[in-house]
């Protein structure tokens, strides 16, 4: 059984995240989307909201589950038997940051947690959660950035 975790903030989930989830779910038998509950940050959506959005987005994917985690990814991975972390790469600028996280996790886990990168579909290579939030905060069009059912939820956060 090949299992993996796809960790992230997902605040909010974008079409790019969804594309990575679908493709990773084709590769792994059991994929967990791990939503970071980072108490040091104030997210737009609470961790419960993000988990529920991702559950809705993945309801047609039987081998995908969505859970939240806090603390170190390596600790969560060890406790739940994950040896592979999946991350998406949009551009070379992502690579430096992601390589550092991947190598840190490899070190912290005593070599037990590997990271596999999926390159983001070019259609979504410009997308980021922070970009979506900025556009939405000004009432701009986010329909090409996030799944349709999220649009009103995001605008509502900004009173739009
Ligand atoms: O969607 P993001 O914000 O780019 O995801 C970053 C994430 C959640 C993968 C990363 O911040 C993470 O794993 N945080 C948990 C804390 C941790 O394990 N830190 C050590 C690795 S630098």
XYZ file of N, CA, C and O in Angstrom, residues 32-140:
436
model
N -3.420 11.454 2.085
C -4.019 12.335 3.097
C -3.627 13.768 2.779
O -2.442 14.070 2.574
N -4.632 14.633 2.701
C -4.365 16.060 2.582
C -4.244 16.567 4.016
O -5.199 16.479 4.801
N -3.073 17.049 4.373
C -2.810 17.482 5.750
C -2.869 19.002 5.844
O -2.040 19.705 5.274
N -3.873 19.503 6.542
C -4.089 20.958 6.629
C -3.405 21.485 7.882
O -3.739 21.068 8.998
N -2.455 22.379 7.684
C -1.685 22.889 8.827
C -2.527 23.823 9.683
O -3.097 24.799 9.203
N -2.587 23.484 10.962
C -3.240 24.343 11.958
C -2.111 25.117 12.641
O -1.512 24.638 13.598
N -1.817 26.297 12.074
C -0.682 27.084 12.567
C -1.199 28.187 13.482
O -1.725 29.193 13.014
N -1.035 27.968 14.783
C -1.617 28.931 15.730
C -0.875 30.260 15.743
O -1.375 31.240 16.292
N 0.293 30.295 15.124
C 1.056 31.553 15.096
C 0.517 32.504 14.024
O 0.895 33.665 13.974
N -0.327 31.988 13.142
C -0.852 32.823 12.055
C -2.367 32.937 12.163
O -3.019 32.050 12.706
N -2.907 34.032 11.640
C -4.365 34.161 11.589
C -4.798 33.921 10.141
O -4.635 34.792 9.291
N -5.329 32.744 9.858
C -5.713 32.453 8.473
C -7.045 33.118 8.121
O -7.799 33.526 9.007
N -7.328 33.188 6.826
C -8.631 33.699 6.381
C -9.721 32.704 6.790
O -10.759 33.094 7.305
N -9.451 31.423 6.561
C -10.398 30.366 6.927
C -9.837 29.580 8.109
O -8.646 29.233 8.110
N -10.692 29.272 9.070
C -10.258 28.457 10.208
C -9.837 27.081 9.691
O -10.209 26.677 8.575
N -9.119 26.376 10.511
C -8.674 25.052 10.069
C -9.881 24.145 9.817
O -9.880 23.354 8.860
N -10.935 24.290 10.617
C -12.141 23.473 10.403
C -12.770 23.812 9.047
O -13.200 22.925 8.308
N -12.815 25.108 8.718
C -13.382 25.514 7.423
C -12.550 24.954 6.266
O -13.100 24.451 5.275
N -11.237 25.024 6.400
C -10.372 24.532 5.314
C -10.517 23.021 5.144
O -10.562 22.503 4.021
N -10.591 22.304 6.269
C -10.780 20.846 6.192
C -12.110 20.540 5.507
O -12.183 19.684 4.612
N -13.167 21.265 5.876
C -14.483 20.997 5.281
C -14.504 21.317 3.788
O -15.104 20.577 2.996
N -13.856 22.418 3.400
C -13.787 22.758 1.964
C -13.074 21.632 1.213
O -13.531 21.155 0.164
N -11.956 21.179 1.754
C -11.175 20.139 1.066
C -11.928 18.808 1.044
O -11.830 18.051 0.067
N -12.697 18.530 2.098
C -13.514 17.299 2.082
C -14.545 17.372 0.972
O -14.786 16.394 0.264
N -15.155 18.532 0.805
C -16.138 18.715 -0.267
C -15.459 18.535 -1.635
O -15.991 17.862 -2.521
N -14.274 19.118 -1.795
C -13.578 19.050 -3.085
C -13.127 17.638 -3.440
O -12.917 17.330 -4.612
N -12.925 16.804 -2.416
C -12.362 15.471 -2.674
C -13.389 14.358 -2.439
O -13.015 13.196 -2.362
N -14.658 14.743 -2.347
C -15.661 13.729 -1.982
C -15.802 12.636 -3.042
O -16.245 11.542 -2.735
N -15.369 12.944 -4.291
C -15.429 11.917 -5.344
C -14.111 11.141 -5.465
O -13.908 10.421 -6.433
N -13.223 11.304 -4.495
C -11.923 10.611 -4.560
C -11.835 9.659 -3.361
O -11.492 10.068 -2.250
N -12.162 8.384 -3.560
C -12.282 7.465 -2.432
C -10.986 7.199 -1.666
O -11.031 6.811 -0.502
N -9.852 7.398 -2.311
C -8.586 7.110 -1.612
C -7.956 8.366 -0.998
O -6.782 8.365 -0.616
N -8.753 9.450 -0.910
C -8.232 10.698 -0.337
C -8.964 11.007 0.959
O -10.197 10.964 1.014
N -8.210 11.311 2.008
C -8.848 11.825 3.211
C -8.200 13.153 3.604
O -7.096 13.473 3.149
N -8.912 13.903 4.407
C -8.444 15.240 4.776
C -8.369 15.306 6.295
O -9.339 14.972 6.985
N -7.223 15.726 6.794
C -7.055 15.856 8.251
C -6.275 17.121 8.554
O -5.567 17.623 7.690
N -6.407 17.614 9.763
C -5.571 18.745 10.155
C -4.413 18.227 11.005
O -4.497 17.145 11.586
N -3.344 19.011 11.012
C -2.237 18.679 11.912
C -1.634 19.974 12.429
O -1.758 21.021 11.804
N -1.013 19.855 13.592
C -0.279 21.007 14.107
C 1.099 20.512 14.513
O 1.334 19.310 14.614
N 2.001 21.451 14.711
C 3.365 21.059 15.061
C 4.150 20.666 13.830
O 3.845 21.084 12.713
N 5.144 19.828 14.045
C 6.036 19.456 12.941
C 5.410 18.389 12.047
O 4.835 17.412 12.549
N 5.591 18.574 10.747
C 5.101 17.574 9.793
C 5.731 16.214 10.068
O 5.066 15.180 9.989
N 7.023 16.206 10.380
C 7.700 14.912 10.594
C 7.075 14.144 11.765
O 6.990 12.915 11.721
N 6.625 14.852 12.785
C 6.011 14.172 13.934
C 4.659 13.571 13.547
O 4.327 12.444 13.914
N 3.889 14.358 12.788
C 2.592 13.867 12.322
C 2.788 12.664 11.386
O 2.076 11.663 11.469
N 3.787 12.775 10.501
C 4.055 11.692 9.549
C 4.477 10.421 10.289
O 3.984 9.325 10.001
N 5.339 10.577 11.264
C 5.807 9.402 12.015
C 4.646 8.728 12.755
O 4.488 7.505 12.714
N 3.826 9.548 13.409
C 2.711 9.007 14.199
C 1.683 8.283 13.331
O 0.959 7.410 13.809
N 1.628 8.669 12.040
C 0.592 8.104 11.166
C 1.157 7.230 10.041
O 0.416 6.853 9.124
N 2.450 6.963 10.093
C 3.047 6.019 9.142
C 3.238 6.539 7.726
O 3.199 5.757 6.773
N 3.448 7.847 7.571
C 3.732 8.388 6.233
C 5.239 8.507 6.032
O 5.941 9.039 6.894
N 5.688 8.037 4.863
C 7.107 8.173 4.531
C 7.315 9.056 3.311
O 8.441 9.258 2.875
N 6.218 9.511 2.743
C 6.304 10.367 1.556
C 5.423 11.594 1.740
O 4.247 11.485 2.108
N 6.017 12.758 1.473
C 5.279 14.015 1.463
C 5.236 14.510 0.012
O 6.244 14.440 -0.698
N 4.088 14.965 -0.408
C 3.921 15.458 -1.788
C 3.829 16.973 -1.748
O 3.096 17.531 -0.927
N 4.553 17.631 -2.638
C 4.416 19.088 -2.751
C 4.383 19.457 -4.232
O 4.969 18.778 -5.076
N 3.711 20.550 -4.540
C 3.645 21.038 -5.919
C 4.721 22.094 -6.153
O 5.029 22.881 -5.259
N 5.280 22.082 -7.351
C 6.269 23.103 -7.735
C 5.730 23.894 -8.913
O 5.453 23.329 -9.967
N 5.588 25.210 -8.703
C 5.078 26.053 -9.788
C 6.199 26.601 -10.654
O 6.051 26.772 -11.851
N 7.303 26.929 -10.033
C 8.384 27.607 -10.764
C 9.676 27.400 -10.010
O 9.693 26.912 -8.874
N 10.769 27.818 -10.620
C 12.090 27.630 -10.010
C 12.170 28.356 -8.661
O 12.852 27.917 -7.737
N 11.429 29.442 -8.540
C 11.428 30.187 -7.277
C 10.848 29.337 -6.137
O 11.270 29.457 -4.994
N 9.896 28.470 -6.445
C 9.381 27.551 -5.423
C 10.448 26.543 -5.030
O 10.492 26.083 -3.895
N 11.273 26.181 -6.018
C 12.177 25.054 -5.798
C 13.131 25.291 -4.628
O 13.346 24.403 -3.794
N 13.717 26.482 -4.537
C 14.699 26.744 -3.473
C 14.069 26.578 -2.099
O 14.634 25.954 -1.203
N 12.878 27.145 -1.929
C 12.158 27.061 -0.655
C 11.768 25.613 -0.367
O 11.961 25.095 0.737
N 11.244 24.943 -1.380
C 10.763 23.572 -1.198
C 11.916 22.602 -0.940
O 11.777 21.657 -0.160
N 13.039 22.843 -1.615
C 14.204 21.974 -1.407
C 14.666 22.080 0.049
O 14.975 21.070 0.698
N 14.660 23.298 0.563
C 15.073 23.518 1.949
C 14.132 22.789 2.925
O 14.590 22.125 3.857
N 12.828 22.900 2.689
C 11.865 22.210 3.561
C 12.041 20.691 3.446
O 12.054 19.971 4.453
N 12.209 20.226 2.212
C 12.348 18.776 1.996
C 13.582 18.247 2.714
O 13.532 17.190 3.374
N 14.683 18.980 2.597
C 15.920 18.505 3.232
C 15.837 18.620 4.753
O 16.353 17.766 5.476
N 15.160 19.651 5.230
C 14.966 19.786 6.687
C 14.141 18.611 7.204
O 14.478 17.999 8.229
N 13.063 18.293 6.491
C 12.214 17.178 6.919
C 12.949 15.840 6.860
O 12.759 14.970 7.711
N 13.795 15.691 5.854
C 14.589 14.453 5.734
C 15.504 14.321 6.958
O 15.607 13.265 7.574
N 16.134 15.450 7.310
C 17.044 15.445 8.456
C 16.275 15.203 9.767
O 16.628 14.331 10.570
N 15.191 15.970 9.956
C 14.425 15.875 11.212
C 13.822 14.486 11.428
O 13.624 14.058 12.561
N 13.533 13.803 10.320
C 12.883 12.492 10.420
C 13.889 11.354 10.478
O 13.486 10.181 10.432
N 15.174 11.716 10.528
C 16.199 10.661 10.527
C 16.167 9.866 9.233
O 16.407 8.662 9.219
N 15.828 10.553 8.129
C 15.803 9.914 6.811
C 14.501 9.196 6.490
O 14.362 8.583 5.439
N 13.536 9.297 7.381
C 12.295 8.521 7.213
C 11.249 9.191 6.318
O 10.328 8.545 5.852
N 11.361 10.520 6.132
C 10.330 11.215 5.332
C 10.947 11.812 4.063
O 11.787 12.713 4.128
N 10.532 11.268 2.934
C 10.971 11.795 1.638
C 9.929 12.748 1.096
O 8.748 12.649 1.448
N 10.368 13.633 0.195
C 9.422 14.548 -0.457
C 9.441 14.294 -1.953
O 10.509 14.173 -2.557
N 8.247 14.192 -2.517
C 8.100 14.018 -3.962
C 7.420 15.261 -4.507
O 6.425 15.730 -3.941
N 7.978 15.797 -5.590
C 7.410 17.017 -6.175
C 6.627 16.691 -7.439
O 7.103 15.948 -8.293
N 5.447 17.270 -7.531
C 4.693 17.230 -8.785
C 4.742 18.636 -9.365
O 4.500 19.613 -8.639
N 5.059 18.731 -10.640
C 5.091 20.064 -11.245
C 3.652 20.499 -11.537
O 2.851 19.741 -12.081
N 3.366 21.713 -11.135
C 2.024 22.266 -11.328
C 1.708 22.368 -12.817
O 2.567 22.765 -13.615
N 0.502 22.007 -13.174
C 0.055 22.195 -14.554
C 0.257 23.674 -14.937
O -0.063 24.554 -14.142
N 0.767 23.919 -16.153
C 1.044 25.319 -16.550
C -0.192 26.213 -16.434
O -0.083 27.405 -16.156
N -1.349 25.587 -16.591
C -2.601 26.344 -16.494
C -2.747 27.009 -15.117
O -3.424 28.013 -14.957
N -2.101 26.410 -14.107
C -2.250 26.917 -12.740
C -0.950 27.470 -12.168
O -0.868 27.757 -10.974
N 0.064 27.628 -13.007
C 1.392 27.937 -12.475
C 1.474 29.337 -11.861
O 2.393 29.627 -11.109
N 0.523 30.195 -12.167
C 0.538 31.561 -11.623
C -0.259 31.671 -10.322
O -0.255 32.708 -9.663
N -0.955 30.588 -9.959
C -1.913 30.667 -8.842
C -1.254 30.540 -7.480
O -0.358 29.724 -7.282
N -1.735 31.324 -6.530
C -1.325 31.129 -5.139
C -2.491 31.531 -4.250
O -3.311 32.384 -4.623
N -2.555 30.939 -3.067
C -3.622 31.298 -2.122
C -3.524 32.767 -1.758
O -4.546 33.459 -1.635
N -2.297 33.262 -1.581
C -2.172 34.682 -1.184
C -2.626 35.594 -2.320
O -3.260 36.640 -2.074
N -2.358 35.198 -3.575
C -2.841 35.990 -4.708
C -4.354 36.022 -4.760
O -4.967 37.066 -4.989
N -4.955 34.848 -4.526
C -6.422 34.759 -4.522
C -6.992 35.715 -3.475
O -7.957 36.448 -3.717
N -6.390 35.718 -2.286
C -6.899 36.566 -1.201
C -6.771 38.046 -1.561
O -7.678 38.840 -1.295
N -5.656 38.394 -2.174
C -5.474 39.804 -2.528
C -6.508 40.237 -3.582
O -7.130 41.302 -3.454
N -6.694 39.393 -4.596
C -7.667 39.729 -5.651
C -9.066 39.859 -5.034
O -9.785 40.833 -5.273
N -9.420 38.860 -4.201
C -10.770 38.853 -3.604
C -10.968 40.058 -2.691
O -12.071 40.619 -2.628
N -9.925 40.473 -1.999
C -10.073 41.586 -1.049
C -10.448 42.884 -1.767
O -11.029 43.784 -1.171
N -10.098 42.947 -3.080
C -10.469 44.121 -3.882
C -11.692 43.855 -4.758
O -12.016 44.644 -5.645
N -12.319 42.703 -4.527
C -13.519 42.386 -5.298
C -13.225 41.922 -6.713
O -14.120 41.907 -7.563
N -11.965 41.509 -6.983
C -11.603 41.064 -8.340
C -12.113 39.665 -8.640
O -12.647 38.965 -7.764
